[in-house]
């Protein structure tokens, strides 16, 4: 059963242009805000994937803690949550719904399609038009909304972006957007060529690729998107399942009397104004630490040392 979502005017559906970018200061969270289509979100967001069980399968070990983390996210003023119906599967979306529905008007929930889960916890791709329609409806249902704020079309595989056309998949999502089921579109795990191809089909408000201090393959893409007013949303900002570790990171962190995770987030925040952070955590203590950490001010010397990690 679908629960009706928030009714809003949909000017972006006519707009063929790109997202308008603004960064303003908000006193509560580092980095201010960014405008995705018609919505303003905090640049410091939250990635919900780690709320599911081990390897993103099954329920969390502590259900009440997962709900508490989500309520803390919103309570601290974060307005951008990243999720997927494939997390759990369904578990993460259902936790978000249980913790936060009816959603505050300011909350922007981004989800993604393009993969499902198998019994072994694998992530088989599912990108035929019928697969994508089914995944969009599953996200609507599990989140309890009539319209999804943002759907990322996830391409590539576990090794990263792979060449190939995104056209058929993205056209399917553009059709669903025209039908009013999706407000904004993004792309994930993509090449620069796929971003350009998608933008020829419908407006793209964000690109979500793997990027962090140690994985800088997208440096040129980040800068290009900044000039186009398109958000870049790095996944695995802290290294994901393999936490970032490096001597330079530890050295800078110890000089600033901060944790390496804090410095990694501050570096992303300072890297480019179009970068939106979605660090994942299942801990309210880490959530607070990450907010404080992302607001650290890195000197030119700090940045120069850290830049050496990814090159
Ligand atoms: N588009 C895609 O293909 C794709 C792929 C992967 C992820 N994503 C999205 O990106 C988001 C972020 O990725 P992610 O959560 O996998 O990786 P991440 O943000 O790089 O790292 C999360 C890990 O870091 C730990 N952590 C967080 N804060 C910490 C702190 N202050 N101190 C020590 N450890 C800390 C977390 O453990 P604790 O729980 O103990 O804090 C968790 O294990 C996901 O939630 C998901 O929404 C998208």
Tab-separated table of C-alpha atoms and ligand atoms in Angstrom:
chain	number	residue	atom	x	y	z
A	1	UNK	CA	0.000	0.000	0.000
A	2	UNK	CA	1.300	3.433	-0.827
A	3	UNK	CA	1.023	6.206	1.698
A	4	UNK	CA	0.566	9.616	0.157
A	5	UNK	CA	3.699	11.745	0.360
A	6	UNK	CA	4.101	15.445	0.751
A	7	UNK	CA	2.396	17.370	-2.007
A	8	UNK	CA	4.663	19.893	-3.688
A	9	UNK	CA	4.816	21.918	-6.863
A	10	UNK	CA	7.100	20.227	-9.385
A	11	UNK	CA	8.804	22.968	-11.419
A	12	UNK	CA	11.920	20.799	-11.971
A	13	UNK	CA	9.978	18.550	-14.287
A	14	UNK	CA	9.772	21.318	-16.832
A	15	UNK	CA	13.299	22.577	-16.202
A	16	UNK	CA	15.864	21.158	-18.586
A	17	UNK	CA	18.672	23.115	-16.954
A	18	UNK	CA	20.854	22.152	-14.016
A	19	UNK	CA	20.426	22.488	-10.265
A	20	UNK	CA	20.947	25.921	-8.764
A	21	UNK	CA	23.810	25.920	-6.330
A	22	UNK	CA	23.903	27.945	-3.142
A	23	UNK	CA	25.975	27.647	-0.053
A	24	UNK	CA	24.787	29.518	2.997
A	25	UNK	CA	25.897	29.371	6.579
A	26	UNK	CA	23.820	27.356	9.023
A	27	UNK	CA	24.900	27.701	12.624
A	28	UNK	CA	24.223	24.068	13.576
A	29	UNK	CA	26.041	22.051	10.963
A	30	UNK	CA	29.320	22.535	9.099
A	31	UNK	CA	29.307	23.407	5.424
A	32	UNK	CA	26.010	25.249	5.119
A	33	UNK	CA	23.531	24.097	2.507
A	34	UNK	CA	23.218	23.107	-1.145
A	35	UNK	CA	20.197	23.304	-3.398
A	36	UNK	CA	19.193	20.066	-5.103
A	37	UNK	CA	16.553	20.933	-7.699
A	38	UNK	CA	13.829	22.666	-5.692
A	39	UNK	CA	15.107	21.602	-2.264
A	40	UNK	CA	17.741	22.984	0.050
A	41	UNK	CA	19.670	20.327	1.961
A	42	UNK	CA	22.403	20.503	4.565
A	43	UNK	CA	25.785	19.663	3.064
A	44	UNK	CA	26.337	17.447	6.063
A	45	UNK	CA	23.980	14.523	5.430
A	46	UNK	CA	23.661	10.974	6.634
A	47	UNK	CA	24.180	7.623	4.895
A	48	UNK	CA	21.781	5.015	6.293
A	49	UNK	CA	23.297	1.857	4.787
A	50	UNK	CA	25.154	0.817	7.944
A	51	UNK	CA	21.902	0.672	9.918
A	52	UNK	CA	21.051	-2.768	8.519
A	53	UNK	CA	22.672	-5.973	9.813
A	54	UNK	CA	26.206	-7.202	8.986
A	55	UNK	CA	27.124	-6.736	5.310
A	56	UNK	CA	23.906	-4.764	4.882
A	57	UNK	CA	21.730	-7.852	5.281
A	58	UNK	CA	18.927	-8.395	7.778
A	59	UNK	CA	17.901	-6.338	10.780
A	60	UNK	CA	20.266	-4.320	12.975
A	61	UNK	CA	21.577	-5.895	16.173
A	62	UNK	CA	19.875	-3.122	18.152
A	63	UNK	CA	16.612	-1.956	16.582
A	64	UNK	CA	15.973	0.813	19.122
A	65	UNK	CA	19.484	2.154	18.672
A	66	UNK	CA	18.954	2.365	14.897
A	67	UNK	CA	15.759	4.371	15.445
A	68	UNK	CA	17.579	6.601	17.942
A	69	UNK	CA	20.372	7.330	15.443
A	70	UNK	CA	17.844	8.343	12.773
A	71	UNK	CA	15.943	10.593	15.182
A	72	UNK	CA	19.230	12.145	16.286
A	73	UNK	CA	20.121	12.799	12.631
A	74	UNK	CA	16.952	14.840	12.155
A	75	UNK	CA	17.127	16.331	15.648
A	76	UNK	CA	20.587	17.727	14.900
A	77	UNK	CA	19.220	19.491	11.827
A	78	UNK	CA	20.459	17.181	9.066
A	79	UNK	CA	18.038	17.303	6.130
A	80	UNK	CA	19.628	14.831	3.669
A	81	UNK	CA	19.447	11.057	4.207
A	82	UNK	CA	20.781	8.570	1.656
A	83	UNK	CA	19.276	5.088	1.490
A	84	UNK	CA	18.190	2.238	-0.797
A	85	UNK	CA	15.539	-0.442	-0.692
A	86	UNK	CA	18.398	-2.908	-1.346
A	87	UNK	CA	19.796	-2.209	2.144
A	88	UNK	CA	18.598	-5.098	4.263
A	89	UNK	CA	16.790	-5.442	1.784
A	90	UNK	CA	13.906	-3.145	2.815
A	91	UNK	CA	15.212	-3.009	6.389
A	92	UNK	CA	16.871	0.406	6.208
A	93	UNK	CA	13.925	2.064	4.480
A	94	UNK	CA	11.526	0.556	6.997
A	95	UNK	CA	13.677	1.838	9.877
A	96	UNK	CA	13.624	5.317	8.343
A	97	UNK	CA	9.863	5.126	8.031
A	98	UNK	CA	9.383	3.836	11.569
A	99	UNK	CA	11.675	6.478	13.065
A	100	UNK	CA	10.697	9.516	11.049
A	101	UNK	CA	7.320	9.162	9.278
A	102	UNK	CA	5.439	11.468	8.869
A	103	UNK	CA	8.549	13.118	7.532
A	104	UNK	CA	9.385	16.744	8.291
A	105	UNK	CA	8.865	18.985	5.263
A	106	UNK	CA	12.580	19.833	5.276
A	107	UNK	CA	13.765	16.209	5.101
A	108	UNK	CA	15.103	15.051	1.722
A	109	UNK	CA	15.491	11.292	1.282
A	110	UNK	CA	17.637	10.103	-1.616
A	111	UNK	CA	17.434	6.495	-2.724
A	112	UNK	CA	18.916	4.408	-5.518
A	113	UNK	CA	17.986	1.644	-7.919
A	114	UNK	CA	19.893	-0.694	-10.215
A	115	UNK	CA	20.652	-3.659	-7.952
A	116	UNK	CA	18.793	-6.151	-5.815
A	117	UNK	CA	20.016	-8.648	-3.215
A	118	UNK	CA	20.436	-12.390	-3.435
A	119	UNK	CA	20.288	-14.942	-0.625
A	120	UNK	CA	24.083	-14.868	-0.235
A	121	UNK	CA	24.094	-11.100	0.339
A	122	UNK	CA	25.327	-10.354	-3.193
A	123	UNK	CA	24.191	-7.321	-5.177
A	124	UNK	CA	23.078	-8.600	-8.612
A	125	UNK	CA	22.408	-5.798	-11.058
A	126	UNK	CA	18.765	-5.320	-12.106
A	127	UNK	CA	18.470	-2.575	-14.693
A	128	UNK	CA	15.834	-3.676	-17.164
A	129	UNK	CA	12.947	-1.175	-17.325
A	130	UNK	CA	10.663	-3.605	-15.463
A	131	UNK	CA	13.314	-4.106	-12.732
A	132	UNK	CA	13.686	-0.363	-12.242
A	133	UNK	CA	9.930	0.246	-12.106
A	134	UNK	CA	9.591	-2.476	-9.503
A	135	UNK	CA	12.442	-1.031	-7.406
A	136	UNK	CA	10.959	2.466	-7.546
A	137	UNK	CA	7.615	1.092	-6.331
A	138	UNK	CA	9.347	-0.884	-3.579
A	139	UNK	CA	11.094	2.291	-2.394
A	140	UNK	CA	7.808	4.218	-2.427
A	141	UNK	CA	6.164	1.474	-0.430
A	142	UNK	CA	8.900	0.876	2.145
A	143	UNK	CA	9.499	4.594	2.726
A	144	UNK	CA	5.763	5.291	2.816
A	145	UNK	CA	5.670	8.150	0.323
A	146	UNK	CA	3.797	8.901	-2.885
A	147	UNK	CA	6.808	10.565	-4.529
A	148	UNK	CA	10.504	9.869	-4.003
A	149	UNK	CA	12.627	12.989	-3.435
A	150	UNK	CA	15.549	11.648	-5.451
A	151	UNK	CA	16.430	8.410	-7.210
A	152	UNK	CA	20.009	7.655	-8.235
A	153	UNK	CA	20.468	5.319	-11.190
A	154	UNK	CA	23.292	3.046	-10.023
A	155	UNK	CA	25.502	1.671	-12.777
A	156	UNK	CA	28.780	-0.237	-12.888
A	157	UNK	CA	29.599	-3.044	-10.485
A	158	UNK	CA	31.497	-3.678	-7.246
A	159	UNK	CA	34.750	-2.831	-9.043
A	160	UNK	CA	33.407	0.657	-9.841
A	161	UNK	CA	32.013	2.422	-12.898
A	162	UNK	CA	32.054	0.459	-16.160
A	163	UNK	CA	31.675	1.788	-19.696
A	164	UNK	CA	28.341	1.350	-21.468
A	165	UNK	CA	25.185	3.256	-22.205
A	166	UNK	CA	22.987	4.485	-19.349
A	167	UNK	CA	20.271	5.585	-21.787
A	168	UNK	CA	17.656	2.841	-21.462
A	169	UNK	CA	17.842	2.806	-17.651
A	170	UNK	CA	17.833	6.575	-17.251
A	171	UNK	CA	14.984	7.021	-19.734
A	172	UNK	CA	12.939	4.617	-17.608
A	173	UNK	CA	13.539	6.778	-14.520
A	174	UNK	CA	12.778	9.934	-16.512
A	175	UNK	CA	9.413	8.364	-17.488
A	176	UNK	CA	8.686	7.645	-13.822
A	177	UNK	CA	9.636	11.233	-12.999
A	178	UNK	CA	7.162	12.491	-15.618
A	179	UNK	CA	4.557	10.220	-14.004
A	180	UNK	CA	5.145	12.097	-10.707
A	181	UNK	CA	6.739	9.204	-8.821
A	182	UNK	CA	10.189	10.831	-8.609
A	183	UNK	CA	11.056	14.478	-8.028
A	184	UNK	CA	14.766	14.498	-8.882
A	185	UNK	CA	17.204	12.213	-10.652
A	186	UNK	CA	20.835	11.427	-9.995
A	187	UNK	CA	23.388	8.883	-11.169
A	188	UNK	CA	25.746	6.663	-9.212
A	189	UNK	CA	28.885	4.611	-9.813
A	190	UNK	CA	29.187	6.203	-13.229
A	191	UNK	CA	31.773	7.417	-15.720
A	192	UNK	CA	31.921	11.040	-16.854
A	193	UNK	CA	30.544	9.871	-20.219
A	194	UNK	CA	27.506	8.330	-18.530
A	195	UNK	CA	26.884	11.578	-16.614
A	196	UNK	CA	26.881	13.484	-19.907
A	197	UNK	CA	24.612	10.905	-21.558
A	198	UNK	CA	22.134	11.043	-18.655
A	199	UNK	CA	22.075	14.857	-18.729
A	200	UNK	CA	21.001	14.669	-22.354
A	201	UNK	CA	17.906	12.735	-21.246
A	202	UNK	CA	16.787	14.582	-18.088
A	203	UNK	CA	18.271	16.992	-15.495
A	204	UNK	CA	20.804	15.337	-13.180
A	205	UNK	CA	21.046	17.001	-9.749
A	206	UNK	CA	23.776	14.810	-8.249
A	207	UNK	CA	26.435	12.219	-8.959
A	208	UNK	CA	27.122	9.645	-6.235
A	209	UNK	CA	30.454	7.879	-6.750
A	210	UNK	CA	33.117	6.402	-4.508
A	211	UNK	CA	35.513	9.158	-3.470
A	212	UNK	CA	37.594	9.862	-0.398
A	213	UNK	CA	41.107	10.915	0.600
A	214	UNK	CA	42.569	7.687	-0.778
A	215	UNK	CA	40.356	7.294	-3.895
A	216	UNK	CA	40.658	10.392	-6.028
A	217	UNK	CA	39.802	9.033	-9.493
A	218	UNK	CA	36.971	11.556	-9.767
A	219	UNK	CA	38.976	14.704	-9.056
A	220	UNK	CA	38.317	16.148	-12.512
A	221	UNK	CA	34.640	15.130	-12.394
A	222	UNK	CA	34.141	16.833	-9.004
A	223	UNK	CA	35.528	20.082	-10.410
A	224	UNK	CA	33.536	19.837	-13.638
A	225	UNK	CA	30.268	19.219	-11.771
A	226	UNK	CA	31.004	22.183	-9.490
A	227	UNK	CA	31.116	24.472	-12.515
A	228	UNK	CA	27.805	22.975	-13.717
A	229	UNK	CA	26.041	23.431	-10.348
A	230	UNK	CA	25.658	19.674	-9.831
A	231	UNK	CA	26.248	18.068	-6.452
A	232	UNK	CA	28.886	15.379	-5.992
A	233	UNK	CA	28.001	12.931	-3.191
A	234	UNK	CA	30.944	10.692	-2.287
A	235	UNK	CA	30.079	7.238	-1.048
A	236	UNK	CA	32.509	5.501	1.347
A	237	UNK	CA	33.716	8.946	2.553
A	238	UNK	CA	35.419	7.196	5.481
A	239	UNK	CA	36.535	4.185	3.468
A	240	UNK	CA	33.323	2.157	3.892
A	241	UNK	CA	34.009	-1.414	4.998
A	242	UNK	CA	37.768	-0.683	5.037
A	243	UNK	CA	38.306	2.410	7.203
A	244	UNK	CA	40.787	4.929	5.820
A	245	UNK	CA	44.260	4.582	7.253
A	246	UNK	CA	47.429	6.435	6.346
A	247	UNK	CA	50.445	7.888	8.084
A	248	UNK	CA	49.735	11.352	6.698
A	249	UNK	CA	46.127	11.209	7.906
A	250	UNK	CA	47.227	10.132	11.388
A	251	UNK	CA	49.913	12.840	11.459
A	252	UNK	CA	47.527	15.648	10.523
A	253	UNK	CA	44.897	14.303	12.908
A	254	UNK	CA	47.299	14.203	15.818
A	255	UNK	CA	48.515	17.753	15.047
A	256	UNK	CA	44.891	18.966	15.123
A	257	UNK	CA	44.072	16.822	18.193
A	258	UNK	CA	41.290	15.223	16.153
A	259	UNK	CA	40.493	11.719	14.948
A	260	UNK	CA	41.511	10.543	11.446
A	261	UNK	CA	37.784	10.189	10.574
A	262	UNK	CA	37.210	13.838	11.481
A	263	UNK	CA	40.078	14.971	9.288
A	264	UNK	CA	38.863	12.812	6.374
A	265	UNK	CA	35.437	14.476	6.547
A	266	UNK	CA	36.877	17.982	6.953
A	267	UNK	CA	39.028	17.399	3.876
A	268	UNK	CA	35.950	16.446	1.817
A	269	UNK	CA	34.008	19.418	3.144
A	270	UNK	CA	36.818	21.786	2.132
A	271	UNK	CA	37.559	20.020	-1.168
A	272	UNK	CA	34.671	21.595	-3.118
A	273	UNK	CA	31.414	23.400	-2.252
A	274	UNK	CA	29.372	20.965	-4.364
A	275	UNK	CA	30.403	17.983	-2.201
A	276	UNK	CA	27.600	16.689	0.042
A	277	UNK	CA	28.681	14.385	2.873
A	278	UNK	CA	26.755	11.206	3.677
A	279	UNK	CA	28.980	9.412	6.212
A	280	UNK	CA	27.392	6.288	7.631
A	281	UNK	CA	27.269	5.353	11.263
A	282	UNK	CA	25.189	3.234	13.605
A	283	UNK	CA	26.319	5.267	16.599
A	284	UNK	CA	24.990	8.589	17.882
A	285	UNK	CA	28.410	9.276	19.424
A	286	UNK	CA	30.108	8.857	16.031
A	287	UNK	CA	27.408	10.971	14.405
A	288	UNK	CA	28.176	13.867	16.747
A	289	UNK	CA	31.909	13.337	16.365
A	290	UNK	CA	31.553	13.407	12.583
A	291	UNK	CA	29.596	16.650	12.622
A	292	UNK	CA	32.243	18.294	14.771
A	293	UNK	CA	34.997	16.752	12.663
A	294	UNK	CA	33.597	17.932	9.339
A	295	UNK	CA	33.759	21.470	10.698
A	296	UNK	CA	37.504	21.352	11.392
A	297	UNK	CA	39.468	23.998	9.574
A	298	UNK	CA	42.400	22.536	7.634
A	299	UNK	CA	45.387	24.751	6.846
A	300	UNK	CA	47.080	24.807	3.439
A	301	UNK	CA	49.846	22.677	4.945
A	302	UNK	CA	47.313	20.126	6.228
A	303	UNK	CA	45.649	19.939	2.824
A	304	UNK	CA	48.983	19.583	1.017
A	305	UNK	CA	49.946	16.659	3.259
A	306	UNK	CA	46.558	15.007	2.844
A	307	UNK	CA	46.561	15.517	-0.929
A	308	UNK	CA	49.633	13.303	-1.072
A	309	UNK	CA	47.569	10.313	0.104
A	310	UNK	CA	45.477	10.009	-3.023
A	311	UNK	CA	48.287	10.549	-5.539
B	1	LIG	N1	25.923	4.423	-4.493
B	1	LIG	C1	26.550	3.386	-4.010
B	1	LIG	O1	26.898	2.461	-4.751
B	1	LIG	C2	26.879	3.323	-2.557
B	1	LIG	C3	27.778	2.337	-2.086
B	1	LIG	C4	28.091	2.323	-0.733
B	1	LIG	C5	27.523	3.256	0.125
B	1	LIG	N2	26.639	4.182	-0.360
B	1	LIG	C6	26.071	5.227	0.538
B	1	LIG	O2	27.133	5.930	1.150
B	1	LIG	C7	26.919	6.003	2.559
B	1	LIG	C8	28.250	6.070	3.259
B	1	LIG	O3	28.974	4.870	3.061
B	1	LIG	P1	29.264	3.817	4.217
B	1	LIG	O4	28.415	4.088	5.390
B	1	LIG	O5	29.228	2.487	3.626
B	1	LIG	O6	30.801	4.095	4.534
B	1	LIG	P2	31.552	5.267	5.318
B	1	LIG	O7	30.652	6.415	5.608
B	1	LIG	O8	32.800	5.530	4.558
B	1	LIG	O9	31.985	4.520	6.655
B	1	LIG	C9	31.049	4.007	7.534
B	1	LIG	C10	31.827	3.203	8.561
B	1	LIG	O10	32.635	4.102	9.315
B	1	LIG	C11	32.387	3.917	10.697
B	1	LIG	N3	32.410	5.235	11.337
B	1	LIG	C12	31.611	6.287	11.099
B	1	LIG	N4	31.939	7.322	11.865
B	1	LIG	C13	32.991	6.920	12.627
B	1	LIG	C14	33.767	7.543	13.616
B	1	LIG	N5	33.542	8.801	13.986
B	1	LIG	N6	34.767	6.809	14.193
B	1	LIG	C15	35.012	5.538	13.815
B	1	LIG	N7	34.306	4.895	12.884
B	1	LIG	C16	33.290	5.577	12.284
B	1	LIG	C17	31.030	3.294	10.807
B	1	LIG	O11	30.975	2.455	11.945
B	1	LIG	P3	29.979	2.789	13.166
B	1	LIG	O12	28.634	2.329	12.739
B	1	LIG	O13	30.564	2.008	14.292
B	1	LIG	O14	30.051	4.265	13.400
B	1	LIG	C18	30.939	2.477	9.535
B	1	LIG	O15	31.474	1.186	9.721
B	1	LIG	C19	26.114	4.750	2.864
B	1	LIG	O16	25.418	4.865	4.069
B	1	LIG	C20	25.207	4.657	1.656
B	1	LIG	O17	24.074	5.461	1.880
B	1	LIG	C21	26.333	4.235	-1.683
